[in-house]
Coordinates of C-alpha atoms and ligand atoms in Angstrom, one line a residue:
X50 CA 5.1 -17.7 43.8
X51 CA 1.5 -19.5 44.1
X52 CA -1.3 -17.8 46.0
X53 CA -3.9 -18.9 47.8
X54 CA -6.9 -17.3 46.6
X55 CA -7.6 -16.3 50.2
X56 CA -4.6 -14.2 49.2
X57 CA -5.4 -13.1 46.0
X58 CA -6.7 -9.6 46.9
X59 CA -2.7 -8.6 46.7
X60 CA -2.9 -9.6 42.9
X61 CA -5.6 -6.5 42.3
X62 CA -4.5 -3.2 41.6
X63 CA -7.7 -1.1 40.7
X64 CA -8.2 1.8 38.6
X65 CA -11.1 3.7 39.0
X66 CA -10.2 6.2 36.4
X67 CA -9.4 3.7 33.7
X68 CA -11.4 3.6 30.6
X69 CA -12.0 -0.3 31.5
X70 CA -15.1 -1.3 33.7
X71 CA -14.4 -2.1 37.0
X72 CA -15.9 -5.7 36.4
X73 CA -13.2 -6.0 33.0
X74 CA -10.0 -4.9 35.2
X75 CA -11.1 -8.2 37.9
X76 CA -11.8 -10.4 35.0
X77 CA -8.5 -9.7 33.6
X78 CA -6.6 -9.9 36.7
X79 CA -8.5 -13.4 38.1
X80 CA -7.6 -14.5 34.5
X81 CA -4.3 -13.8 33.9
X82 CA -2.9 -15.2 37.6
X83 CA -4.8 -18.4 36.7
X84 CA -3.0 -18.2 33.4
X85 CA 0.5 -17.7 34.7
X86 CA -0.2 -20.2 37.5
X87 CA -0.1 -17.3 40.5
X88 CA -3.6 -19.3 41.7
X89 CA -3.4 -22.9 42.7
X90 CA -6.0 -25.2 40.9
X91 CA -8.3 -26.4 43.0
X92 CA -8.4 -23.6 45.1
X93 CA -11.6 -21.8 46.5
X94 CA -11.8 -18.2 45.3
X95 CA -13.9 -15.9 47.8
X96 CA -17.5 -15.2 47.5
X97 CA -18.0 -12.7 46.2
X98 CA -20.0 -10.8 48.8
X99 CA -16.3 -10.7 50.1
X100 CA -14.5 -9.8 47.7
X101 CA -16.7 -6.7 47.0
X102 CA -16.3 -5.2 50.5
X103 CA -12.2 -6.0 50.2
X104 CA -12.4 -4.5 47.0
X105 CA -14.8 -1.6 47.8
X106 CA -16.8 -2.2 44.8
X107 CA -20.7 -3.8 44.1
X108 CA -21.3 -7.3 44.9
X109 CA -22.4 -7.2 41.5
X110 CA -19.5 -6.1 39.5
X111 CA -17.7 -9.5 41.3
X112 CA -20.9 -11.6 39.8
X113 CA -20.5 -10.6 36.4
X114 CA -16.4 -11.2 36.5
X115 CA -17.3 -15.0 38.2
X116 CA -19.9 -15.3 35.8
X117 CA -17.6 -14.7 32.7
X118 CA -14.7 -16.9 34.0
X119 CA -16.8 -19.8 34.6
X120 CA -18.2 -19.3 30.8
X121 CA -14.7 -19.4 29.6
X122 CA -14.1 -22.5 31.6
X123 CA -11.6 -21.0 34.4
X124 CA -13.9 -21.9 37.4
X125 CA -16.3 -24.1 38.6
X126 CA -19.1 -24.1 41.3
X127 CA -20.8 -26.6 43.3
X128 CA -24.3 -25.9 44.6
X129 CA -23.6 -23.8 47.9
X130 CA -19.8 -24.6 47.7
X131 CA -18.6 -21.7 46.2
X132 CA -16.2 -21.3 43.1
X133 CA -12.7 -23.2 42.7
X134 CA -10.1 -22.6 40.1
X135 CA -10.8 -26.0 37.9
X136 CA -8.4 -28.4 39.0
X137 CA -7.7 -29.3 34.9
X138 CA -5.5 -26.3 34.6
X139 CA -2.7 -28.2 37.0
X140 CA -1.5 -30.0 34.0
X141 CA -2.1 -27.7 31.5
X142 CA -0.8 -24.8 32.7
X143 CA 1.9 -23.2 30.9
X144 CA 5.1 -22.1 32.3
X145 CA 4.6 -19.5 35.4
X146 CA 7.8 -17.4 32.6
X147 CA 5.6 -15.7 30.1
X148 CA 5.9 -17.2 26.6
X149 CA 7.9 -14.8 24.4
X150 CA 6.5 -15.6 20.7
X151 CA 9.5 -12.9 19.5
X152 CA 11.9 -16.0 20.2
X153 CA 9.3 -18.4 17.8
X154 CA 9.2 -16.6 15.1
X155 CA 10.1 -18.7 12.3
X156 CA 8.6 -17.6 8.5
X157 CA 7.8 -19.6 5.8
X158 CA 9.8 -20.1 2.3
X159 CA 7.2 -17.6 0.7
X160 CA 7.8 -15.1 4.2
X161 CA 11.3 -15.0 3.9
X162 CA 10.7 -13.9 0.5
X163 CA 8.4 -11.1 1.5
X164 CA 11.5 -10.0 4.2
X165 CA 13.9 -10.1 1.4
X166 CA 12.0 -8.1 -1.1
X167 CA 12.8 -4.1 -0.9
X168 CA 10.1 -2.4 0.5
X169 CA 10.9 0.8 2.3
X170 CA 8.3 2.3 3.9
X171 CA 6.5 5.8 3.0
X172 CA 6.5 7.5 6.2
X173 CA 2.9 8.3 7.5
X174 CA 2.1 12.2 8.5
X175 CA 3.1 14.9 6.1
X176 CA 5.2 13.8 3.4
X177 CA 8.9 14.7 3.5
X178 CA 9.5 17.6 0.9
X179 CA 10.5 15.9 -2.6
X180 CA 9.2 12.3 -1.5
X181 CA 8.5 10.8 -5.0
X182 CA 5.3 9.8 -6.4
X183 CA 3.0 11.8 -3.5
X184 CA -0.1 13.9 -5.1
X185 CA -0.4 18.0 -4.0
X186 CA -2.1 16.7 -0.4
X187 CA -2.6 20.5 0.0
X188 CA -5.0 21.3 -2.5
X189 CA -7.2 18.1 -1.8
X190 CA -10.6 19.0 -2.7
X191 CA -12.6 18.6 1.3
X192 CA -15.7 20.5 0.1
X193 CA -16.3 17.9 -3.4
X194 CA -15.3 15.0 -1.8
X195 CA -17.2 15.7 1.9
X196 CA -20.3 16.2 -0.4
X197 CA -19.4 13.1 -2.6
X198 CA -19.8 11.1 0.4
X199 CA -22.6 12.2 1.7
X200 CA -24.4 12.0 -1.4
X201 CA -23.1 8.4 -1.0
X202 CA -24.4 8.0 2.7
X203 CA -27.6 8.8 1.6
X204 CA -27.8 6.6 -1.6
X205 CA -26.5 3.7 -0.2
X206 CA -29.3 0.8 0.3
X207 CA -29.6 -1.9 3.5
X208 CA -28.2 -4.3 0.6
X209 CA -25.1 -2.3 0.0
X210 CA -23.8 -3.2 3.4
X211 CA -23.6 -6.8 2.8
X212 CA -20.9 -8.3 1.6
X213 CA -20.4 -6.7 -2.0
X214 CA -19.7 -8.4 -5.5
X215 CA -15.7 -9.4 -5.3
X216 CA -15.1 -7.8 -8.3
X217 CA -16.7 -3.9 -7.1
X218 CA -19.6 -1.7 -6.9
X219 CA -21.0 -2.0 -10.8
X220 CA -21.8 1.6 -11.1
X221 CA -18.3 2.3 -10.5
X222 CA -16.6 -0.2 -12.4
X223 CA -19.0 1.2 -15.3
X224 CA -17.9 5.4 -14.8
X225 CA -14.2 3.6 -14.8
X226 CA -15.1 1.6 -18.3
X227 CA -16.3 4.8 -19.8
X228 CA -13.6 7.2 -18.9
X229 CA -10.5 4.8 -19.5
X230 CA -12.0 4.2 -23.2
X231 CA -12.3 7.9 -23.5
X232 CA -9.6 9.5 -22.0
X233 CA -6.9 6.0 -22.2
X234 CA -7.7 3.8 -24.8
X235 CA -8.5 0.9 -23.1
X236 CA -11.0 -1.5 -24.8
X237 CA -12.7 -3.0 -22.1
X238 CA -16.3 -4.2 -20.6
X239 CA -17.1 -2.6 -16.7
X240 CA -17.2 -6.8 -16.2
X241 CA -13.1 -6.5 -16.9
X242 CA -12.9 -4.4 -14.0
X243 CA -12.0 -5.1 -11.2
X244 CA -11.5 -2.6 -7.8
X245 CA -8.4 -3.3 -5.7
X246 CA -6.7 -2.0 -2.7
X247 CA -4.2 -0.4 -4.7
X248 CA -1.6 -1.5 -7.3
X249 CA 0.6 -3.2 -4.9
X250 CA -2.1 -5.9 -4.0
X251 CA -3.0 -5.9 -7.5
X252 CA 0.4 -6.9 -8.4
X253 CA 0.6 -9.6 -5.8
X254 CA -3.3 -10.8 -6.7
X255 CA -1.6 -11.3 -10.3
X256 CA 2.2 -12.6 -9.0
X257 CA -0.1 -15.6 -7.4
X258 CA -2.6 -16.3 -9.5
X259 CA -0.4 -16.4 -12.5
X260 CA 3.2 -17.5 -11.7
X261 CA 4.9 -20.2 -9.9
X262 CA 8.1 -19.8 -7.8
X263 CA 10.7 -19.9 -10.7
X264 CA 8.9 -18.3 -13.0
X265 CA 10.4 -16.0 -15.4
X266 CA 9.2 -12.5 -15.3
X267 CA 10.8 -9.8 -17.3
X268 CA 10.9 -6.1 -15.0
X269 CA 12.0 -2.6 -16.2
X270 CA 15.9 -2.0 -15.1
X271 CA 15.8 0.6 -13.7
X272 CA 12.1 0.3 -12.4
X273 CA 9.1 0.7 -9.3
X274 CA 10.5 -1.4 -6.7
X275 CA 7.1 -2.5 -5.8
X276 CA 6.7 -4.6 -8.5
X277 CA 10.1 -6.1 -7.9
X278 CA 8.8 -7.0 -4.6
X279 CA 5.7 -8.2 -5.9
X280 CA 7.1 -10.6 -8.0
X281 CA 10.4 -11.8 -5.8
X282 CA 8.0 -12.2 -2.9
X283 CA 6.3 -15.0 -5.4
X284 CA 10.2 -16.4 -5.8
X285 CA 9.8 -15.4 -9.5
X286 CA 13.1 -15.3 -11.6
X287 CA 13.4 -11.5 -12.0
X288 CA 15.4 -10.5 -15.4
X289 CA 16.5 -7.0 -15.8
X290 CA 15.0 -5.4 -19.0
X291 CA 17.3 -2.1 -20.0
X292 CA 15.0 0.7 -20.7
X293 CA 16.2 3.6 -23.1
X294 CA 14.8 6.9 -23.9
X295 CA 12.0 4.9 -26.2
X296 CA 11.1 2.6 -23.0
X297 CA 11.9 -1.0 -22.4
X298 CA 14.1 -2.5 -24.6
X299 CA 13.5 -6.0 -26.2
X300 CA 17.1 -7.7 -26.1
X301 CA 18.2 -10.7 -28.1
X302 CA 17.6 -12.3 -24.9
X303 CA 14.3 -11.4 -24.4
X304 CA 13.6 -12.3 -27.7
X305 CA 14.9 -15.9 -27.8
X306 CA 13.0 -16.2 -24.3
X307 CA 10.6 -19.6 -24.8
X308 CA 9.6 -20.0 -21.5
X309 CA 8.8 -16.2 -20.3
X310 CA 5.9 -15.9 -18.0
X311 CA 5.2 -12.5 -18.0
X312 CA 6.5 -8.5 -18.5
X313 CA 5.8 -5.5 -16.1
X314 CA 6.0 -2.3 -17.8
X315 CA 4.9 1.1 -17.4
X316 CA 4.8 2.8 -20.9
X317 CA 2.8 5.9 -20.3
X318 CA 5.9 7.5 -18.1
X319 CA 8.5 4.6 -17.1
X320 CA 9.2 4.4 -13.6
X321 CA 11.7 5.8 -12.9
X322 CA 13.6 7.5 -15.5
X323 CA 10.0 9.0 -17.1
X324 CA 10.9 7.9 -20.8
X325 CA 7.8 7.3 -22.8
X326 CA 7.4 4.0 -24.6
X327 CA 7.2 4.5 -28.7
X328 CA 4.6 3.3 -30.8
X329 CA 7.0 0.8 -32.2
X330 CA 8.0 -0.6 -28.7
X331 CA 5.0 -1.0 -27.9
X332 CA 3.3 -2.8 -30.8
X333 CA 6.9 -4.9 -30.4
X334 CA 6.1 -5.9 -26.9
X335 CA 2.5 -6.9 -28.1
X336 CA 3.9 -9.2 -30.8
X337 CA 6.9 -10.6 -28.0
X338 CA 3.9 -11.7 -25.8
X339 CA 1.6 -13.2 -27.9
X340 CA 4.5 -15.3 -29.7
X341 CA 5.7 -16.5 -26.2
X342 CA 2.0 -16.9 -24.7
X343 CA 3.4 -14.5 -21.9
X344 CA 1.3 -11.6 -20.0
X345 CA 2.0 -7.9 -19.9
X346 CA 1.1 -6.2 -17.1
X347 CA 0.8 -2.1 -18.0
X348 CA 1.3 -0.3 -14.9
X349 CA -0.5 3.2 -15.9
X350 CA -0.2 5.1 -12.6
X351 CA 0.3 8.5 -13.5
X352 CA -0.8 8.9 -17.3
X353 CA -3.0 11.9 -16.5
X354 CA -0.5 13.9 -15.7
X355 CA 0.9 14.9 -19.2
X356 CA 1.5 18.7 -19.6
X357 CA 1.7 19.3 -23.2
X358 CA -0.1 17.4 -25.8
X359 CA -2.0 14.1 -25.8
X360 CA -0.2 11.0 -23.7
X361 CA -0.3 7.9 -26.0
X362 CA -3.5 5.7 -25.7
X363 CA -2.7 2.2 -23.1
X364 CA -1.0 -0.5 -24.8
X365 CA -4.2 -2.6 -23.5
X366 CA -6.4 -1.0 -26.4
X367 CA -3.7 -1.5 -29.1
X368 CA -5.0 -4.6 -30.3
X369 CA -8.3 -6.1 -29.7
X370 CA -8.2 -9.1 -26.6
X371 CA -4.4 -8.2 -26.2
X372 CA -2.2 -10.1 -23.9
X373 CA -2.2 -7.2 -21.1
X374 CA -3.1 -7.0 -17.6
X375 CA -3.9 -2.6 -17.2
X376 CA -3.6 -1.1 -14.0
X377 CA -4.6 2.4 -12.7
X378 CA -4.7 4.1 -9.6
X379 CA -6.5 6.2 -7.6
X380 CA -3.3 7.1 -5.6
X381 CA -2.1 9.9 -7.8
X382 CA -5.3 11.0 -9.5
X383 CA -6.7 11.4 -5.7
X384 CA -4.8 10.9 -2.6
X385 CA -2.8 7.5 -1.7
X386 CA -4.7 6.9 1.4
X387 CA -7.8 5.9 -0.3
X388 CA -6.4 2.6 -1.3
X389 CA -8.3 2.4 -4.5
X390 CA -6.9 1.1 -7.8
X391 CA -8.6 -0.9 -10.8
X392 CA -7.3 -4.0 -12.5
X393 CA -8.5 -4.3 -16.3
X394 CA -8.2 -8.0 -17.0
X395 CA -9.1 -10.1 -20.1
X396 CA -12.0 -11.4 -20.3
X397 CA -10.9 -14.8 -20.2
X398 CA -9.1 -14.1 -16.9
X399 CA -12.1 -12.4 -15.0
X400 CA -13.7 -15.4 -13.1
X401 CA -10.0 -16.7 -12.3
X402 CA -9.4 -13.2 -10.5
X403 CA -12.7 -12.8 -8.9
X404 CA -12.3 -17.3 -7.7
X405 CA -8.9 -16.1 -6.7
X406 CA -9.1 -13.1 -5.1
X407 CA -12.0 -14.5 -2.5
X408 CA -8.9 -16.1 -1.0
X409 CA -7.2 -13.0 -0.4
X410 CA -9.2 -9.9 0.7
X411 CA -12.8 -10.4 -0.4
X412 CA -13.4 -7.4 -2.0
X413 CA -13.0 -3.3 -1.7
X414 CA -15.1 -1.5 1.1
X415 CA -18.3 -0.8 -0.7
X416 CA -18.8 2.4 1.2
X417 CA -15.8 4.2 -0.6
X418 CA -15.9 2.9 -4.0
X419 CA -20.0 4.5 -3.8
X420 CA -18.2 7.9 -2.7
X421 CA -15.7 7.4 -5.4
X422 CA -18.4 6.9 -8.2
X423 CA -20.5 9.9 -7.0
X424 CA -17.3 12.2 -6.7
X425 CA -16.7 10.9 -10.7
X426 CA -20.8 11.3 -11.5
X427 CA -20.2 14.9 -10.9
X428 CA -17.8 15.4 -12.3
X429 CA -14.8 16.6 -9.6
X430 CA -12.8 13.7 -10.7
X431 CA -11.8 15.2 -13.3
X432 CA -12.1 19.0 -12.8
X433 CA -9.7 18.0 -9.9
X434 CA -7.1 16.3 -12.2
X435 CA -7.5 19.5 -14.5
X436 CA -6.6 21.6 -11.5
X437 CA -3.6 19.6 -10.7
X438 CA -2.0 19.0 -14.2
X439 CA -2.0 23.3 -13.7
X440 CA -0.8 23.3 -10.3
X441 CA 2.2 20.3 -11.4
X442 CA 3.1 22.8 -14.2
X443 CA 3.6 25.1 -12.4
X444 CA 5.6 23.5 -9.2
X445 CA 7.7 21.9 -11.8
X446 CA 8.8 24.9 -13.3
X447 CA 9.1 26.8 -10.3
X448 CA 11.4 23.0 -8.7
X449 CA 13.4 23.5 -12.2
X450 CA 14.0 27.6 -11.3
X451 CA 15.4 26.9 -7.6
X452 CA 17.7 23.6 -8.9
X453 CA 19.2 25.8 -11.0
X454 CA 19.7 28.5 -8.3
X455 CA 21.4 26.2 -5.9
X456 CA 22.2 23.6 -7.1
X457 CA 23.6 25.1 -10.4
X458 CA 23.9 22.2 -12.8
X459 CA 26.1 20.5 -9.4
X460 CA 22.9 18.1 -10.1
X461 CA 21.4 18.5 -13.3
X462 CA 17.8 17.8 -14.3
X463 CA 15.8 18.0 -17.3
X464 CA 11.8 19.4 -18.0
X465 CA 9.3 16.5 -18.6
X466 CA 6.5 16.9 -20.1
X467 CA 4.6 14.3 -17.8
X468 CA 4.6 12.9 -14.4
X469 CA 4.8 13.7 -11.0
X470 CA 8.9 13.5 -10.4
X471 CA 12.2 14.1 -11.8
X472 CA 15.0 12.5 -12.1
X473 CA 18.1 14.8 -11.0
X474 CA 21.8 13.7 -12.7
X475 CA 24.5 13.4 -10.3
X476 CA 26.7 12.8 -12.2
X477 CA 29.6 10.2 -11.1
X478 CA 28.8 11.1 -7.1
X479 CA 27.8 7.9 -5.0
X480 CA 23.6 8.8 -5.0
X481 CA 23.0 6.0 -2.1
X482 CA 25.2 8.6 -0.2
X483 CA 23.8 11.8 -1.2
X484 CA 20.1 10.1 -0.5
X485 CA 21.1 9.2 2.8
X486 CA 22.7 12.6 3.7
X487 CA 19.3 13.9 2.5
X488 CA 17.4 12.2 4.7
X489 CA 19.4 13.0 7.6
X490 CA 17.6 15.9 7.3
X491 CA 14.7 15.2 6.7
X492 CA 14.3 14.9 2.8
X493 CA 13.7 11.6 1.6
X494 CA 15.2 11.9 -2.5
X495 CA 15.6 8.0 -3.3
X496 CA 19.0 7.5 -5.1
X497 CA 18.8 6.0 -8.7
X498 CA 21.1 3.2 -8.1
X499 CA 18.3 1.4 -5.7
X500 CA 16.0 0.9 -8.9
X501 CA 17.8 -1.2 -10.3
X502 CA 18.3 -5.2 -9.7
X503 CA 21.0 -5.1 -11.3
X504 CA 24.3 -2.9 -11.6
X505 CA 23.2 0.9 -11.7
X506 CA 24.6 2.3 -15.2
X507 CA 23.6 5.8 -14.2
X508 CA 23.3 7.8 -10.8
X509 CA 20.6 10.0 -9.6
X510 CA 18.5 11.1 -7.4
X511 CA 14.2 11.1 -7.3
X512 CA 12.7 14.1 -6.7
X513 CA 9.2 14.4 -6.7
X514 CA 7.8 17.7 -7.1
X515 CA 4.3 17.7 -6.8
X516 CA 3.9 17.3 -3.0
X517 CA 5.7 20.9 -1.9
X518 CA 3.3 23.7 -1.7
X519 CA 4.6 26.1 -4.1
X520 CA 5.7 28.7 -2.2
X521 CA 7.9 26.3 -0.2
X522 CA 9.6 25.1 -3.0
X523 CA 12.5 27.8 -3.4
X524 CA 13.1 27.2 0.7
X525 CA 13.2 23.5 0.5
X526 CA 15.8 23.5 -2.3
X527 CA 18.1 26.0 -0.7
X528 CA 17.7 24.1 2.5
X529 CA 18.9 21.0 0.5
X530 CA 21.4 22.3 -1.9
X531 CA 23.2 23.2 1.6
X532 CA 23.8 19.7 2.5
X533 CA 24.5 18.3 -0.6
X534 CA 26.5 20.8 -2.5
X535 CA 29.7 19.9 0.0
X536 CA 29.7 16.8 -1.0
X537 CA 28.6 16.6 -4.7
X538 CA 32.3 16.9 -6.9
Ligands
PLP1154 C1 5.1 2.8 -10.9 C2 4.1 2.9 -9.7 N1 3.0 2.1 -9.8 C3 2.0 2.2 -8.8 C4 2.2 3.1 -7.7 C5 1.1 3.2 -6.7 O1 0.7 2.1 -6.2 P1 -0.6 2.1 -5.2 O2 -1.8 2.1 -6.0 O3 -0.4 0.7 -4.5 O4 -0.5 3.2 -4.2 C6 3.4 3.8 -7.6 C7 3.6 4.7 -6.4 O5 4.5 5.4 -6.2 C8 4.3 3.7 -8.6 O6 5.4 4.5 -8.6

């Protein structure tokens, strides 16, 4: 139904208690019934004298709502005449039905390929007890990091708020060169480095900037479905790489490969079954790459968490300007909501990925990556990973006690020396099921068989161990063993 705009002060419907001016709320409302076509173009609006005393409100607060719909081009005024709704909008106006973009949704090729990929989402809050892969949020370290950052509030200059070099804060990128040579092996220059938003957008910087849609990228079977995503959102050919108790194997197929693009692996603690990648594999994998002029990306997430003797030193550092894209990330050593990981690249690739990644997000906030570097300067970074390799040892041992309690060998699981989960055998029991009845209760235990592109050849279940306080732990695995144990045979 049109309106006059004699008969417009129907249309209002005023809240004085509203966080939104008064002036914002008549804005809006003039706006949206010229909009939907409730106001006929052409039409006089009142003065606005009158409208204030209809509305009960100040002559001015009607002023400064004319004023801003004539700037956006709703009304115009004659000298003395008053205001009309400008007479262009009877053409142009859309329909009076409101346009429902739900029923326009159509996604590209590359969209459709995001949709498709498997990407379950972490819930947000507290983590549901076992959820792999989550740090011990409990024992975050509020006194080191609050001081971290305001130590960082204070040092940062006028200039630091600008827009920041694409590839991080250099002071950073420099405490990361020195401790991954120290304490990983890697051989690289703090110019190699550079700060993402996480592995994720890592991996999809590096599925764009070096493969095409078809291109063939080798993945660990079973393996982190994020790089799966990553890679079969960039319509890469995904082949399934077995991985045995020494890591990825290199198949006769993968071997006789000519026209691989590139490998994801994660040989420090394989994703998820936790095997560790020999020496031999490794220097294997080096030698399959650089025959086939195909990239490695080393995915070394949780390295630092190694319980008993030294972890193996990156496959990056193995060789001197290897083949390998390293990744870390600050989402286990430190908390996942920071969305803070580094990319090592060669040096051959670094303008490429800073050119590139200008497209994508810019660069890291500035702001963190400053609190980050002071929290490493002195020295919490690490004290705090000391801390938690204790606290892990502990939970683990203390998960392993109460599986055996209730669970009693129903779903069997092994001691690892590294990491942040286990994976539990179930045997020949459906694990998609088990998973599911898990989470009907609030556990969220991913099953084996989803990690894998291919056929699953062995069923399990995920549990990561590190995110229970430790005196839950016993409670949280009776709780579970109740609703799995009926149906495990
Ligand atoms: C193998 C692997 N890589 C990386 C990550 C973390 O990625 P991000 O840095 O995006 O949090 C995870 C998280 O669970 C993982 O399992």
């Amino acid at each position: 139904m049109k309106h006059s705009a004699g008969a417009l002060i129907s249309l209002f419907d005023i809240d004085r208690s509203s966080q939104h001016s008064l002036y914002k709320q008549i804005y809006s409302t003039l706006r949206s019934s010229i909009l939907e076509g409730h106001l006929e173009p052409g039409s006089r609006i009142p003065s606005s004298r009158q409208l204030a005393n209809e509305l009960s409100v100040s002559r001015n607060t009607i002023v400064q709502a004319y004023d801003q719909l004539q700037a956006e081009d709703y009304l115009e005024s004659g000298v003395g005449q008053g205001s009309y709704i400008k007479l262009q909008f009877a053409d142009s106006l859309p329909p009076v039905k409101k346009v429902h973009s739900k029923n326009r949704v159509r996604v590209s090729k590359r969209g459709q390929a995001m949709l498709d990929a498997y990407t379950p989402e972490t819930p947000a809050g507290p983590p549901s007890p076992f959820v792999p892969g989550i740090p011990a949020l409990d024992s975050f370290p509020y006194k080191e990091w609050q001081r971290a950052m305001q130590r960082a509030g204070r040092v940062i200059s006028s200039a630091d708020m600008n827009y920041g070099s694409t590839a991080g804060y250099l002071p950073l990128r420099k405490s990361l060169a020195a401790y991954l040579a120290i304490s990983r092996g890697v051989r690289c220059t703090p110019e190699q480095i550079i700060m993402v938003n996480g592995v994720q957008p890592g991996l999809d910087l590096i599925a764009r900037i070096l493969t095409d849609p078809g291109d063939r990228v080798w993945i660990e079977d079973p393996g982190h479905y994020g790089a799966r995503s990553a890679f079969s959102a960039a319509q890469n050919k995904l082949i399934p790489a077995p991985v045995d108790e020494q890591g990825l194997v290199i198949s006769k197929e993968m071997q006789n490969d000519d026209h691989a693009n590139l490998v994801y692996v994660t040989p420090s603690h394989q994703t998820p079954t936790g095997a560790i990648m020999s020496l031999e594999r490794r220097l294997q994998l080096i030698n399959w790459a650089d025959s086939k002029g195909a990239w490695i990306i080393e995915d070394d997430y949780d390295s630092e968490f190694r319980y008993r003797g030294q972890p193996l030193a990156a496959l990056q550092g193995l060789v001197e300007d290897s083949p390998v894209l390293y990744m870390g990330t600050f989402s286990k050593t430190f908390v996942p909501s920071i969305r803070m990981a580094y990319l090592v690249v060669p040096e051959a690739l670094v303008d490429t990925f800073c050119h590139a990644r200008r497209t994508v997000d810019t660069h890291s906030p500035t702001p963190l990556q400053v609190a980050m570097h002071m929290f490493i300067e002195e020295g919490h970074l690490t004290t705090h990973i000391r801390k938690m390799r204790n606290l892990y040892t502990e939970r683990q041992q203390l998960f392993l006690e109460a599986t055996q309690r209730y669970f009693n060998d129903a779903i069997r699981f092994k001691a690892s020396d590294s990491g942040m989960h286990l994976v539990g055998d179930v045997g020949q029991n459906d694990d998609r099921l088990l998973s599911q009845a898990a989470q009907l209760v609030g556990f969220v235990v991913p099953a084996l068989s989803d990690y894998f592109i291919g056929k699953a050849d062995r069923r399990g279940l995920i549990f990561g161990y590190t995110c229970v306080p430790s005196e839950e732990i016993d409670q949280k695995v009776k709780e579970l063993s109740k609703v799995l144990n009926p149906l495990l045979k």
